[in-house]
Amino acid sequence: MNHIAELIGKYTAGEATLEDTNKALKEEGAAFHLDPDRNTIADDERQRFGLLDTGTGSLDKVEIAGMKLVNCDVGDMYALCTFNGQTYKVKGTELVEE
């Protein structure tokens, strides 16, 4: 699973394309893929968007400002967000170091 997190991190950092990431996820046997209609992060969005994992089996593209989720609050639910190549725990709206 650690390698899968690395693959997602590389994508959010702009070091891999969505297509290459999906290919690598498939090779790793991941139970999910990135949806081009929902998960695309354009180069000019890398400093504002990340991918939120709430355990539903898919990732959600979310906007981030000041290390906080915009228009999203996970409350006390366990969630992770990969942003700019780093994975953070999410506490309510705040991204915190693991």
XYZ file of N, CA, C and O in Angstrom:
392
model
N 0.823 -1.195 0.000
C 0.000 0.000 0.000
C 0.861 1.250 0.000
O 0.488 2.253 -0.572
N 2.036 1.192 0.619
C 2.918 2.343 0.663
C 3.317 2.782 -0.737
O 3.414 3.969 -1.017
N 3.545 1.817 -1.626
C 3.924 2.147 -2.994
C 2.770 2.844 -3.716
O 2.995 3.760 -4.515
N 1.563 2.444 -3.443
C 0.391 3.082 -4.054
C 0.303 4.537 -3.603
O 0.044 5.433 -4.416
N 0.562 4.795 -2.334
C 0.566 6.173 -1.838
C 1.645 6.988 -2.540
O 1.427 8.170 -2.862
N 2.792 6.377 -2.807
C 3.865 7.058 -3.533
C 3.419 7.414 -4.950
O 3.729 8.502 -5.448
N 2.713 6.502 -5.602
C 2.223 6.758 -6.955
C 1.265 7.943 -6.973
O 1.366 8.816 -7.845
N 0.354 7.997 -6.012
C -0.607 9.109 -5.927
C 0.149 10.403 -5.609
O -0.151 11.464 -6.161
N 1.138 10.315 -4.751
C 1.950 11.483 -4.420
C 2.660 12.046 -5.644
O 2.688 13.259 -5.851
N 3.218 11.178 -6.460
C 3.894 11.634 -7.672
C 2.918 12.314 -8.616
O 3.250 13.316 -9.254
N 1.700 11.783 -8.703
C 0.697 12.407 -9.564
C 0.339 13.806 -9.052
O 0.332 14.767 -9.819
N 0.065 13.935 -7.749
C -0.338 15.239 -7.220
C 0.800 16.261 -7.263
O 0.551 17.462 -7.278
N 2.033 15.783 -7.311
C 3.191 16.681 -7.407
C 3.510 17.042 -8.858
O 4.397 17.860 -9.106
N 2.798 16.437 -9.811
C 3.051 16.726 -11.215
C 4.205 15.939 -11.801
O 4.686 16.247 -12.882
N 4.638 14.894 -11.113
C 5.760 14.083 -11.578
C 5.319 12.906 -12.442
O 6.163 12.197 -12.996
N 4.012 12.680 -12.546
C 3.465 11.602 -13.369
C 2.112 12.039 -13.914
O 1.393 12.797 -13.261
N 1.782 11.557 -15.097
C 0.478 11.876 -15.681
C -0.590 10.982 -15.066
O -0.287 9.943 -14.461
N -1.826 11.362 -15.256
C -2.945 10.549 -14.775
C -2.907 9.178 -15.456
O -3.090 8.145 -14.808
N -2.631 9.160 -16.745
C -2.597 7.908 -17.494
C -1.480 6.985 -16.983
O -1.704 5.791 -16.786
N -0.296 7.555 -16.771
C 0.822 6.745 -16.256
C 0.541 6.255 -14.840
O 0.899 5.130 -14.483
N -0.110 7.097 -14.050
C -0.459 6.704 -12.683
C -1.456 5.558 -12.701
O -1.297 4.584 -11.959
N -2.463 5.638 -13.551
C -3.443 4.550 -13.651
C -2.789 3.252 -14.096
O -3.108 2.181 -13.581
N -1.854 3.342 -15.032
C -1.150 2.142 -15.489
C -0.366 1.518 -14.328
O -0.410 0.311 -14.111
N 0.334 2.359 -13.572
C 1.119 1.868 -12.437
C 0.209 1.304 -11.340
O 0.536 0.292 -10.722
N -0.938 1.949 -11.098
C -1.885 1.444 -10.098
C -2.381 0.057 -10.496
O -2.487 -0.839 -9.655
N -2.677 -0.117 -11.769
C -3.142 -1.426 -12.256
C -2.054 -2.477 -12.057
O -2.334 -3.586 -11.604
N -0.809 -2.116 -12.389
C 0.307 -3.056 -12.220
C 0.496 -3.436 -10.761
O 0.909 -4.555 -10.461
N 0.209 -2.514 -9.848
C 0.337 -2.777 -8.411
C -0.863 -3.547 -7.848
O -0.861 -3.930 -6.687
N -1.902 -3.713 -8.658
C -3.091 -4.430 -8.201
C -4.005 -3.587 -7.332
O -4.788 -4.123 -6.543
N -3.926 -2.269 -7.483
C -4.791 -1.381 -6.697
C -6.255 -1.643 -7.041
O -6.589 -1.972 -8.180
N -7.109 -1.499 -6.049
C -8.542 -1.737 -6.228
C -9.259 -0.512 -6.794
O -10.472 -0.509 -6.892
N -8.513 0.515 -7.176
C -9.118 1.732 -7.721
C -8.212 2.316 -8.799
O -7.077 1.896 -8.977
N -8.753 3.270 -9.510
C -7.984 4.030 -10.490
C -8.421 5.487 -10.390
O -9.403 5.798 -9.734
N -7.674 6.358 -11.028
C -8.042 7.771 -11.049
C -8.987 8.004 -12.220
O -8.702 7.602 -13.343
N -10.100 8.634 -11.935
C -11.116 8.916 -12.943
C -10.762 10.233 -13.640
O -10.730 11.279 -12.986
N -10.519 10.201 -14.960
C -10.157 11.435 -15.665
C -11.213 12.539 -15.539
O -10.877 13.716 -15.604
N -12.466 12.174 -15.362
C -13.532 13.172 -15.226
C -13.600 13.776 -13.822
O -14.168 14.841 -13.644
N -13.047 13.091 -12.823
C -13.163 13.553 -11.434
C -11.834 13.875 -10.769
O -11.807 14.620 -9.796
N -10.752 13.295 -11.249
C -9.482 13.389 -10.528
C -8.387 14.170 -11.243
O -7.278 14.270 -10.720
N -8.677 14.709 -12.401
C -7.628 15.423 -13.127
C -7.225 16.697 -12.396
O -8.066 17.521 -12.058
N -5.932 16.822 -12.145
C -5.369 18.038 -11.555
C -4.437 18.630 -12.614
O -3.400 18.053 -12.930
N -4.848 19.756 -13.176
C -4.049 20.421 -14.207
C -2.802 21.042 -13.578
O -2.766 21.307 -12.371
N -1.801 21.277 -14.397
C -0.550 21.843 -13.889
C -0.780 23.143 -13.122
O -0.152 23.368 -12.096
N -1.685 23.981 -13.602
C -1.928 25.259 -12.920
C -2.798 25.115 -11.672
O -3.063 26.092 -10.984
N -3.227 23.886 -11.350
C -4.031 23.626 -10.152
C -3.236 22.950 -9.038
O -3.750 22.761 -7.944
N -2.010 22.567 -9.292
C -1.232 21.763 -8.346
C -1.070 22.410 -6.977
O -0.953 21.730 -5.981
N -1.033 23.731 -6.916
C -0.878 24.435 -5.638
C -2.210 24.645 -4.922
O -2.232 25.173 -3.813
N -3.330 24.221 -5.551
C -4.659 24.435 -4.959
C -5.485 23.174 -4.780
O -6.483 23.202 -4.058
N -5.121 22.080 -5.417
C -5.960 20.885 -5.372
C -5.177 19.647 -4.966
O -3.996 19.513 -5.266
N -5.874 18.744 -4.290
C -5.319 17.466 -3.894
C -6.369 16.392 -4.048
O -7.473 16.647 -4.536
N -6.043 15.184 -3.610
C -6.969 14.052 -3.686
C -7.274 13.555 -2.284
O -6.370 13.214 -1.524
N -8.561 13.520 -1.958
C -9.045 13.138 -0.635
C -9.469 11.678 -0.634
O -10.228 11.243 -1.502
N -8.995 10.934 0.356
C -9.343 9.521 0.534
C -10.122 9.385 1.833
O -9.576 9.566 2.915
N -11.411 9.088 1.702
C -12.261 8.896 2.878
C -12.628 7.431 3.080
O -13.500 7.125 3.879
N -11.964 6.545 2.338
C -12.202 5.123 2.510
C -13.359 4.580 1.706
O -13.802 3.456 1.933
N -13.854 5.340 0.730
C -14.993 4.892 -0.069
C -14.579 4.055 -1.269
O -15.429 3.541 -1.979
N -13.271 3.934 -1.516
C -12.802 3.171 -2.664
C -12.485 4.038 -3.864
O -12.085 3.535 -4.904
N -12.694 5.335 -3.736
C -12.308 6.262 -4.792
C -11.752 7.520 -4.139
O -11.960 7.756 -2.944
N -11.047 8.292 -4.920
C -10.477 9.536 -4.415
C -11.284 10.707 -4.948
O -11.812 10.646 -6.056
N -11.373 11.772 -4.171
C -12.098 12.960 -4.586
C -11.149 14.136 -4.709
O -10.347 14.386 -3.809
N -11.254 14.850 -5.815
C -10.463 16.063 -6.010
C -11.036 17.139 -5.097
O -12.238 17.380 -5.095
N -10.167 17.748 -4.298
C -10.611 18.775 -3.355
C -9.719 20.002 -3.459
O -8.529 19.900 -3.733
N -10.321 21.156 -3.206
C -9.558 22.398 -3.198
C -8.999 22.635 -1.800
O -9.650 22.357 -0.794
N -7.773 23.177 -1.768
C -7.077 23.407 -0.507
C -6.550 24.844 -0.491
O -5.988 25.313 -1.484
N -6.759 25.526 0.623
C -6.221 26.880 0.811
C -5.712 26.976 2.237
O -6.426 26.622 3.184
N -4.483 27.406 2.404
C -3.918 27.537 3.744
C -3.899 26.227 4.508
O -4.120 26.204 5.719
N -3.637 25.124 3.796
C -3.585 23.777 4.381
C -4.914 23.363 5.006
O -4.959 22.563 5.939
N -6.014 23.887 4.460
C -7.359 23.488 4.876
C -8.195 23.192 3.649
O -8.030 23.827 2.609
N -9.091 22.212 3.787
C -10.014 21.889 2.712
C -10.996 23.036 2.529
O -11.479 23.613 3.500
N -11.295 23.359 1.295
C -12.280 24.377 0.966
C -13.586 23.656 0.645
O -13.594 22.705 -0.120
N -14.677 24.067 1.254
C -16.010 23.498 0.979
C -16.123 22.018 1.320
O -16.887 21.285 0.691
N -15.356 21.559 2.297
C -15.411 20.154 2.689
C -14.931 20.036 4.133
O -13.927 20.628 4.510
N -15.656 19.270 4.926
C -15.279 19.034 6.317
C -15.544 17.568 6.609
O -16.681 17.109 6.509
N -14.499 16.818 6.959
C -14.669 15.389 7.221
C -14.993 15.094 8.681
O -15.180 13.939 9.056
N -15.048 16.141 9.495
C -15.366 15.948 10.912
C -14.355 15.053 11.586
O -13.154 15.214 11.417
N -14.844 14.057 12.333
C -13.982 13.126 13.055
C -13.653 11.867 12.257
O -12.955 10.986 12.747
N -14.172 11.776 11.029
C -13.940 10.612 10.189
C -12.455 10.513 9.832
O -11.797 11.530 9.614
N -11.924 9.309 9.781
C -10.538 9.116 9.352
C -10.457 9.410 7.858
O -11.196 8.840 7.056
N -9.565 10.300 7.470
C -9.383 10.640 6.065
C -7.942 11.067 5.830
O -7.274 11.578 6.728
N -7.501 10.845 4.607
C -6.170 11.263 4.180
C -6.316 12.137 2.943
O -7.242 11.945 2.147
N -5.393 13.061 2.778
C -5.389 13.906 1.592
C -3.961 13.971 1.057
O -3.029 14.281 1.803
N -3.819 13.664 -0.226
C -2.517 13.780 -0.872
C -2.509 15.091 -1.633
O -3.353 15.337 -2.490
N -1.566 15.944 -1.255
C -1.494 17.297 -1.797
C -0.036 17.642 -2.075
O 0.811 17.510 -1.183
N 0.235 18.008 -3.316
C 1.597 18.406 -3.690
C 2.629 17.331 -3.359
O 3.728 17.645 -2.902
N 2.256 16.085 -3.532
C 3.188 14.990 -3.320
C 3.276 14.467 -1.902
O 3.927 13.473 -1.646
N 2.630 15.113 -0.956
C 2.650 14.707 0.455
C 1.278 14.180 0.868
O 0.259 14.684 0.410
N 1.268 13.208 1.765
C 0.013 12.696 2.298
C -0.153 13.203 3.723
O 0.766 13.111 4.541
N -1.341 13.741 3.986
C -1.662 14.323 5.288
C -2.909 13.654 5.849
O -3.790 13.240 5.102
N -2.994 13.580 7.175
C -4.244 13.229 7.822
C -5.131 14.462 7.761
O -4.634 15.592 7.721
N -6.430 14.244 7.759
C -7.359 15.365 7.732
C -8.160 15.348 9.037
O -8.764 14.331 9.377
N -8.134 16.445 9.720
C -8.901 16.629 10.959
C -9.904 17.736 10.697
O -9.524 18.904 10.631
N -11.145 17.370 10.478
C -12.153 18.367 10.117
C -11.857 18.906 8.734
O -12.102 18.250 7.726
N -11.297 20.106 8.666
C -10.900 20.682 7.376
C -9.376 20.826 7.256
O -8.874 21.133 6.193
N -8.661 20.589 8.353
C -7.229 20.874 8.406
C -6.381 19.676 7.976
O -6.589 18.543 8.418
N -5.385 19.936 7.124
C -4.401 18.930 6.742
C -3.274 18.973 7.764
O -2.699 20.025 8.013
N -3.011 17.812 8.387
C -1.967 17.748 9.406
C -0.979 16.640 9.038
O -1.351 15.641 8.447
N 0.284 16.842 9.410
C 1.322 15.859 9.135
C 0.997 14.561 9.844
O 0.536 14.570 10.988
N 1.251 13.446 9.169
C 1.012 12.129 9.777
C 1.996 11.862 10.879
O 3.097 12.258 10.895
